[in-house]
């Protein structure tokens, strides 16, 4: 769909654009800023924070991609052409995962590279190396790939475009913050194992309340994603298209 391609392009370009704006704010500090509060050194990971913003748009894109055939009724023709329904599920999951990885990789790499020129003549030191930039870009791609697989599984499960959009967006962003407001430690600690909360440890400096490392957090996210895919696969085999 052309609209989805446009949204992917917007999403991919938004991250480096946001990074450029942030770099400009570092390069041109306000005169009203209190003495001693200006940054003298920044790290590349600061410029990919907007990956966590665009995941919402990407979740919508994936939900639209997966449910479009159900809305149009073409899913029946798809299952006639490919009788093995799990093959259809796996193919769609792989397609959006690759798309998520590619978009996240390019967006994060550009987001880290563009501030180099902006901060070159400023008083702010920017610790940029291509080796670290490529690694962080790959992690960003993996994060969006995890989001893609999770949303794909849920969308196949519910088969309704509205539900497939609203529930993952709430689950990935709003719901964790609501649960955090509950004054019960056990419930607050459970939030650390939500897919987006755990997964973002891979691409941020946020510390986990559950003591998870970046890769452990991504492992938790992967379990959510694969779990959603497995449940979707089971329901596909048990019900009509």
mmCIF file of C-alpha atoms in Angstrom:
data_model
loop_
_atom_site.group_PDB
_atom_site.id
_atom_site.type_symbol
_atom_site.label_atom_id
_atom_site.label_comp_id
_atom_site.label_asym_id
_atom_site.label_seq_id
_atom_site.Cartn_x
_atom_site.Cartn_y
_atom_site.Cartn_z
ATOM 1 C CA UNK A 1 0.000 0.000 0.000
ATOM 2 C CA UNK A 2 1.307 3.437 -0.966
ATOM 3 C CA UNK A 3 0.075 5.018 2.250
ATOM 4 C CA UNK A 4 2.064 2.503 4.306
ATOM 5 C CA UNK A 5 5.229 3.295 2.340
ATOM 6 C CA UNK A 6 4.733 6.990 3.039
ATOM 7 C CA UNK A 7 4.236 6.303 6.742
ATOM 8 C CA UNK A 8 7.377 4.153 6.842
ATOM 9 C CA UNK A 9 9.356 6.950 5.185
ATOM 10 C CA UNK A 10 7.981 9.516 7.642
ATOM 11 C CA UNK A 11 8.791 7.253 10.564
ATOM 12 C CA UNK A 12 12.331 6.587 9.346
ATOM 13 C CA UNK A 13 13.101 10.258 8.685
ATOM 14 C CA UNK A 14 11.505 11.497 11.895
ATOM 15 C CA UNK A 15 14.202 9.903 14.053
ATOM 16 C CA UNK A 16 17.223 11.674 12.443
ATOM 17 C CA UNK A 17 15.176 14.887 12.187
ATOM 18 C CA UNK A 18 14.499 14.725 15.906
ATOM 19 C CA UNK A 19 18.170 13.983 16.547
ATOM 20 C CA UNK A 20 19.193 17.009 14.489
ATOM 21 C CA UNK A 21 16.894 19.281 16.483
ATOM 22 C CA UNK A 22 18.331 17.911 19.710
ATOM 23 C CA UNK A 23 21.886 18.404 18.453
ATOM 24 C CA UNK A 24 21.073 21.997 17.495
ATOM 25 C CA UNK A 25 19.804 22.641 21.008
ATOM 26 C CA UNK A 26 23.090 21.315 22.390
ATOM 27 C CA UNK A 27 25.175 23.357 19.935
ATOM 28 C CA UNK A 28 23.273 26.577 20.668
ATOM 29 C CA UNK A 29 22.565 26.608 24.408
ATOM 30 C CA UNK A 30 20.144 29.200 25.714
ATOM 31 C CA UNK A 31 21.578 32.310 27.379
ATOM 32 C CA UNK A 32 18.951 31.869 30.074
ATOM 33 C CA UNK A 33 20.319 28.519 31.143
ATOM 34 C CA UNK A 34 21.730 28.437 34.663
ATOM 35 C CA UNK A 35 25.557 28.422 34.948
ATOM 36 C CA UNK A 36 27.051 24.958 35.062
ATOM 37 C CA UNK A 37 24.007 23.243 33.527
ATOM 38 C CA UNK A 38 25.238 23.213 29.903
ATOM 39 C CA UNK A 39 26.260 19.848 28.501
ATOM 40 C CA UNK A 40 29.905 19.415 27.570
ATOM 41 C CA UNK A 41 29.662 15.848 26.289
ATOM 42 C CA UNK A 42 26.867 13.828 24.677
ATOM 43 C CA UNK A 43 26.549 10.171 23.780
ATOM 44 C CA UNK A 44 25.053 8.677 20.572
ATOM 45 C CA UNK A 45 22.344 6.828 22.514
ATOM 46 C CA UNK A 46 20.799 10.213 23.389
ATOM 47 C CA UNK A 47 19.917 10.778 19.739
ATOM 48 C CA UNK A 48 17.917 7.583 19.145
ATOM 49 C CA UNK A 49 15.365 8.158 21.899
ATOM 50 C CA UNK A 50 12.680 8.932 19.318
ATOM 51 C CA UNK A 51 12.772 5.264 18.223
ATOM 52 C CA UNK A 52 10.571 4.752 21.270
ATOM 53 C CA UNK A 53 8.159 7.388 19.937
ATOM 54 C CA UNK A 54 7.852 6.082 16.384
ATOM 55 C CA UNK A 55 7.173 2.538 17.588
ATOM 56 C CA UNK A 56 3.553 3.637 17.999
ATOM 57 C CA UNK A 57 3.306 4.635 14.342
ATOM 58 C CA UNK A 58 5.050 1.439 13.323
ATOM 59 C CA UNK A 59 2.608 -0.631 15.376
ATOM 60 C CA UNK A 60 -0.244 1.027 13.475
ATOM 61 C CA UNK A 61 1.434 0.292 10.127
ATOM 62 C CA UNK A 62 1.897 -3.378 11.021
ATOM 63 C CA UNK A 63 -1.693 -3.711 12.227
ATOM 64 C CA UNK A 64 -2.991 -2.193 8.982
ATOM 65 C CA UNK A 65 -0.764 -4.466 6.905
ATOM 66 C CA UNK A 66 -1.880 -7.629 8.683
ATOM 67 C CA UNK A 67 -5.609 -6.864 8.911
ATOM 68 C CA UNK A 68 -6.019 -5.380 5.420
ATOM 69 C CA UNK A 69 -6.709 -8.794 3.884
ATOM 70 C CA UNK A 70 -9.311 -9.570 6.530
ATOM 71 C CA UNK A 71 -11.057 -6.248 5.898
ATOM 72 C CA UNK A 72 -11.139 -6.795 2.144
ATOM 73 C CA UNK A 73 -11.953 -10.501 2.343
ATOM 74 C CA UNK A 74 -8.819 -11.397 0.382
ATOM 75 C CA UNK A 75 -7.556 -13.556 3.233
ATOM 76 C CA UNK A 76 -9.723 -16.427 1.951
ATOM 77 C CA UNK A 77 -7.976 -16.293 -1.421
ATOM 78 C CA UNK A 78 -4.623 -16.165 0.358
ATOM 79 C CA UNK A 79 -5.410 -19.311 2.338
ATOM 80 C CA UNK A 80 -6.632 -21.032 -0.832
ATOM 81 C CA UNK A 81 -3.359 -20.185 -2.567
ATOM 82 C CA UNK A 82 -1.305 -21.131 0.499
ATOM 83 C CA UNK A 83 -3.266 -23.826 2.393
ATOM 84 C CA UNK A 84 -0.722 -23.980 5.207
ATOM 85 C CA UNK A 85 -1.918 -21.098 7.365
ATOM 86 C CA UNK A 86 1.143 -21.125 9.573
ATOM 87 C CA UNK A 87 3.213 -20.420 6.469
ATOM 88 C CA UNK A 88 1.126 -17.294 5.816
ATOM 89 C CA UNK A 89 1.536 -16.176 9.429
ATOM 90 C CA UNK A 90 5.278 -16.811 9.444
ATOM 91 C CA UNK A 91 5.761 -15.072 6.092
ATOM 92 C CA UNK A 92 3.909 -11.946 7.208
ATOM 93 C CA UNK A 93 5.751 -11.902 10.532
ATOM 94 C CA UNK A 94 9.094 -12.231 8.770
ATOM 95 C CA UNK A 95 8.199 -9.488 6.280
ATOM 96 C CA UNK A 96 7.286 -6.915 8.925
ATOM 97 C CA UNK A 97 10.220 -7.953 11.123
ATOM 98 C CA UNK A 98 12.649 -7.328 8.257
ATOM 99 C CA UNK A 99 10.910 -4.034 7.520
ATOM 100 C CA UNK A 100 11.125 -3.038 11.174
ATOM 101 C CA UNK A 101 14.779 -3.949 11.392
ATOM 102 C CA UNK A 102 15.657 -2.079 8.194
ATOM 103 C CA UNK A 103 13.713 1.038 9.198
ATOM 104 C CA UNK A 104 15.086 1.042 12.716
ATOM 105 C CA UNK A 105 18.640 0.450 11.515
ATOM 106 C CA UNK A 106 18.600 3.249 8.942
ATOM 107 C CA UNK A 107 16.775 5.676 11.235
ATOM 108 C CA UNK A 108 19.113 5.097 14.180
ATOM 109 C CA UNK A 109 22.255 5.227 12.048
ATOM 110 C CA UNK A 110 21.235 8.550 10.487
ATOM 111 C CA UNK A 111 20.187 9.857 13.897
ATOM 112 C CA UNK A 112 23.663 9.212 15.246
ATOM 113 C CA UNK A 113 25.530 10.468 12.176
ATOM 114 C CA UNK A 114 23.765 13.788 11.568
ATOM 115 C CA UNK A 115 24.799 15.374 14.904
ATOM 116 C CA UNK A 116 28.475 14.939 13.956
ATOM 117 C CA UNK A 117 28.363 17.903 11.556
ATOM 118 C CA UNK A 118 26.067 19.942 13.804
ATOM 119 C CA UNK A 119 28.277 19.580 16.882
ATOM 120 C CA UNK A 120 31.599 19.784 15.025
ATOM 121 C CA UNK A 121 32.207 23.481 15.770
ATOM 122 C CA UNK A 122 30.483 23.593 19.132
ATOM 123 C CA UNK A 123 31.804 23.282 22.661
ATOM 124 C CA UNK A 124 30.028 19.955 23.045
ATOM 125 C CA UNK A 125 32.081 16.793 22.686
ATOM 126 C CA UNK A 126 30.356 14.023 20.771
ATOM 127 C CA UNK A 127 31.726 10.507 21.241
ATOM 128 C CA UNK A 128 30.878 9.049 17.832
ATOM 129 C CA UNK A 129 32.465 5.989 16.235
ATOM 130 C CA UNK A 130 31.076 4.014 13.314
ATOM 131 C CA UNK A 131 31.561 0.735 15.154
ATOM 132 C CA UNK A 132 29.362 1.785 18.068
ATOM 133 C CA UNK A 133 26.907 3.520 15.736
ATOM 134 C CA UNK A 134 26.370 0.354 13.697
ATOM 135 C CA UNK A 135 25.856 -1.709 16.847
ATOM 136 C CA UNK A 136 23.309 0.734 18.268
ATOM 137 C CA UNK A 137 21.567 0.931 14.888
ATOM 138 C CA UNK A 138 21.308 -2.870 14.804
ATOM 139 C CA UNK A 139 19.831 -2.877 18.320
ATOM 140 C CA UNK A 140 17.269 -0.266 17.253
ATOM 141 C CA UNK A 141 16.345 -2.420 14.280
ATOM 142 C CA UNK A 142 15.945 -5.447 16.522
ATOM 143 C CA UNK A 143 13.671 -3.475 18.836
ATOM 144 C CA UNK A 144 11.297 -2.484 16.028
ATOM 145 C CA UNK A 145 11.437 -6.023 14.670
ATOM 146 C CA UNK A 146 10.252 -7.238 18.074
ATOM 147 C CA UNK A 147 7.393 -4.737 18.011
ATOM 148 C CA UNK A 148 6.480 -5.925 14.507
ATOM 149 C CA UNK A 149 6.267 -9.601 15.451
ATOM 150 C CA UNK A 150 4.276 -8.866 18.613
ATOM 151 C CA UNK A 151 1.722 -6.742 16.756
ATOM 152 C CA UNK A 152 1.511 -9.273 13.911
ATOM 153 C CA UNK A 153 0.608 -12.059 16.298
ATOM 154 C CA UNK A 154 -2.012 -9.955 18.046
ATOM 155 C CA UNK A 155 -3.504 -8.691 14.769
ATOM 156 C CA UNK A 156 -3.908 -12.239 13.452
ATOM 157 C CA UNK A 157 -5.494 -13.172 16.750
ATOM 158 C CA UNK A 158 -8.178 -10.447 16.778
ATOM 159 C CA UNK A 159 -8.551 -9.919 12.966
ATOM 160 C CA UNK A 160 -10.090 -6.495 13.594
ATOM 161 C CA UNK A 161 -8.209 -3.389 12.478
ATOM 162 C CA UNK A 162 -9.469 -1.120 15.282
ATOM 163 C CA UNK A 163 -8.665 -3.575 18.061
ATOM 164 C CA UNK A 164 -5.363 -4.504 16.390
ATOM 165 C CA UNK A 165 -4.309 -0.847 16.494
ATOM 166 C CA UNK A 166 -5.690 0.348 19.833
ATOM 167 C CA UNK A 167 -4.699 -2.551 22.106
ATOM 168 C CA UNK A 168 -0.994 -2.811 21.091
ATOM 169 C CA UNK A 169 -0.586 0.971 21.252
ATOM 170 C CA UNK A 170 -2.102 1.000 24.742
ATOM 171 C CA UNK A 171 -0.063 -2.031 25.771
ATOM 172 C CA UNK A 172 3.226 -0.653 24.450
ATOM 173 C CA UNK A 173 2.904 2.889 25.783
ATOM 174 C CA UNK A 174 0.009 4.008 27.969
ATOM 175 C CA UNK A 175 -0.821 0.929 30.041
ATOM 176 C CA UNK A 176 2.640 0.543 31.641
ATOM 177 C CA UNK A 177 2.518 4.135 32.898
ATOM 178 C CA UNK A 178 -0.984 3.646 34.299
ATOM 179 C CA UNK A 179 0.061 0.492 36.155
ATOM 180 C CA UNK A 180 3.138 2.255 37.515
ATOM 181 C CA UNK A 181 0.839 4.698 39.281
ATOM 182 C CA UNK A 182 -0.658 1.878 41.379
ATOM 183 C CA UNK A 183 0.971 2.041 44.848
ATOM 184 C CA UNK A 184 1.684 -1.680 45.070
ATOM 185 C CA UNK A 185 5.314 -2.773 44.649
ATOM 186 C CA UNK A 186 4.495 -6.183 43.183
ATOM 187 C CA UNK A 187 2.334 -4.604 40.488
ATOM 188 C CA UNK A 188 4.895 -1.902 39.726
ATOM 189 C CA UNK A 189 7.625 -4.528 39.391
ATOM 190 C CA UNK A 190 5.454 -6.496 36.966
ATOM 191 C CA UNK A 191 5.553 -3.524 34.578
ATOM 192 C CA UNK A 192 9.283 -4.117 34.100
ATOM 193 C CA UNK A 193 8.383 -7.266 32.187
ATOM 194 C CA UNK A 194 6.017 -5.593 29.714
ATOM 195 C CA UNK A 195 7.400 -5.948 26.157
ATOM 196 C CA UNK A 196 8.209 -2.292 25.456
ATOM 197 C CA UNK A 197 9.479 -1.576 28.978
ATOM 198 C CA UNK A 198 11.823 -4.557 28.929
ATOM 199 C CA UNK A 199 12.795 -4.198 25.274
ATOM 200 C CA UNK A 200 13.771 -0.530 25.490
ATOM 201 C CA UNK A 201 16.607 -1.451 27.868
ATOM 202 C CA UNK A 202 18.490 -2.502 24.730
ATOM 203 C CA UNK A 203 18.489 1.033 23.288
ATOM 204 C CA UNK A 204 18.416 3.319 26.305
ATOM 205 C CA UNK A 205 20.296 4.127 29.498
ATOM 206 C CA UNK A 206 17.195 3.516 31.624
ATOM 207 C CA UNK A 207 17.859 1.115 34.489
ATOM 208 C CA UNK A 208 15.502 -1.792 35.032
ATOM 209 C CA UNK A 209 13.683 -1.992 38.331
ATOM 210 C CA UNK A 210 13.866 -5.771 37.933
ATOM 211 C CA UNK A 211 17.631 -5.714 37.399
ATOM 212 C CA UNK A 212 17.444 -6.776 33.750
ATOM 213 C CA UNK A 213 20.306 -6.051 31.368
ATOM 214 C CA UNK A 214 19.685 -4.757 27.859
ATOM 215 C CA UNK A 215 19.830 -8.176 26.222
ATOM 216 C CA UNK A 216 17.824 -9.804 29.015
ATOM 217 C CA UNK A 217 15.150 -7.156 28.508
ATOM 218 C CA UNK A 218 15.124 -7.881 24.800
ATOM 219 C CA UNK A 219 14.790 -11.573 25.636
ATOM 220 C CA UNK A 220 11.635 -10.767 27.607
ATOM 221 C CA UNK A 221 10.314 -8.771 24.662
ATOM 222 C CA UNK A 222 11.084 -11.670 22.325
ATOM 223 C CA UNK A 223 9.111 -14.056 24.554
ATOM 224 C CA UNK A 224 6.083 -11.741 24.311
ATOM 225 C CA UNK A 225 6.460 -11.530 20.534
ATOM 226 C CA UNK A 226 6.880 -15.266 19.999
ATOM 227 C CA UNK A 227 4.086 -15.981 22.460
ATOM 228 C CA UNK A 228 1.683 -13.758 20.523
ATOM 229 C CA UNK A 229 2.747 -15.457 17.294
ATOM 230 C CA UNK A 230 2.278 -18.968 18.715
ATOM 231 C CA UNK A 231 -1.195 -18.168 20.076
ATOM 232 C CA UNK A 232 -2.130 -16.634 16.737
ATOM 233 C CA UNK A 233 -0.887 -19.765 14.966
ATOM 234 C CA UNK A 234 -2.965 -22.037 17.186
ATOM 235 C CA UNK A 235 -6.124 -19.994 16.596
ATOM 236 C CA UNK A 236 -5.489 -19.944 12.845
ATOM 237 C CA UNK A 237 -5.496 -23.754 12.771
ATOM 238 C CA UNK A 238 -8.652 -24.004 14.872
ATOM 239 C CA UNK A 239 -10.987 -21.498 13.217
ATOM 240 C CA UNK A 240 -12.168 -20.440 9.799
ATOM 241 C CA UNK A 241 -10.526 -17.579 7.888
#
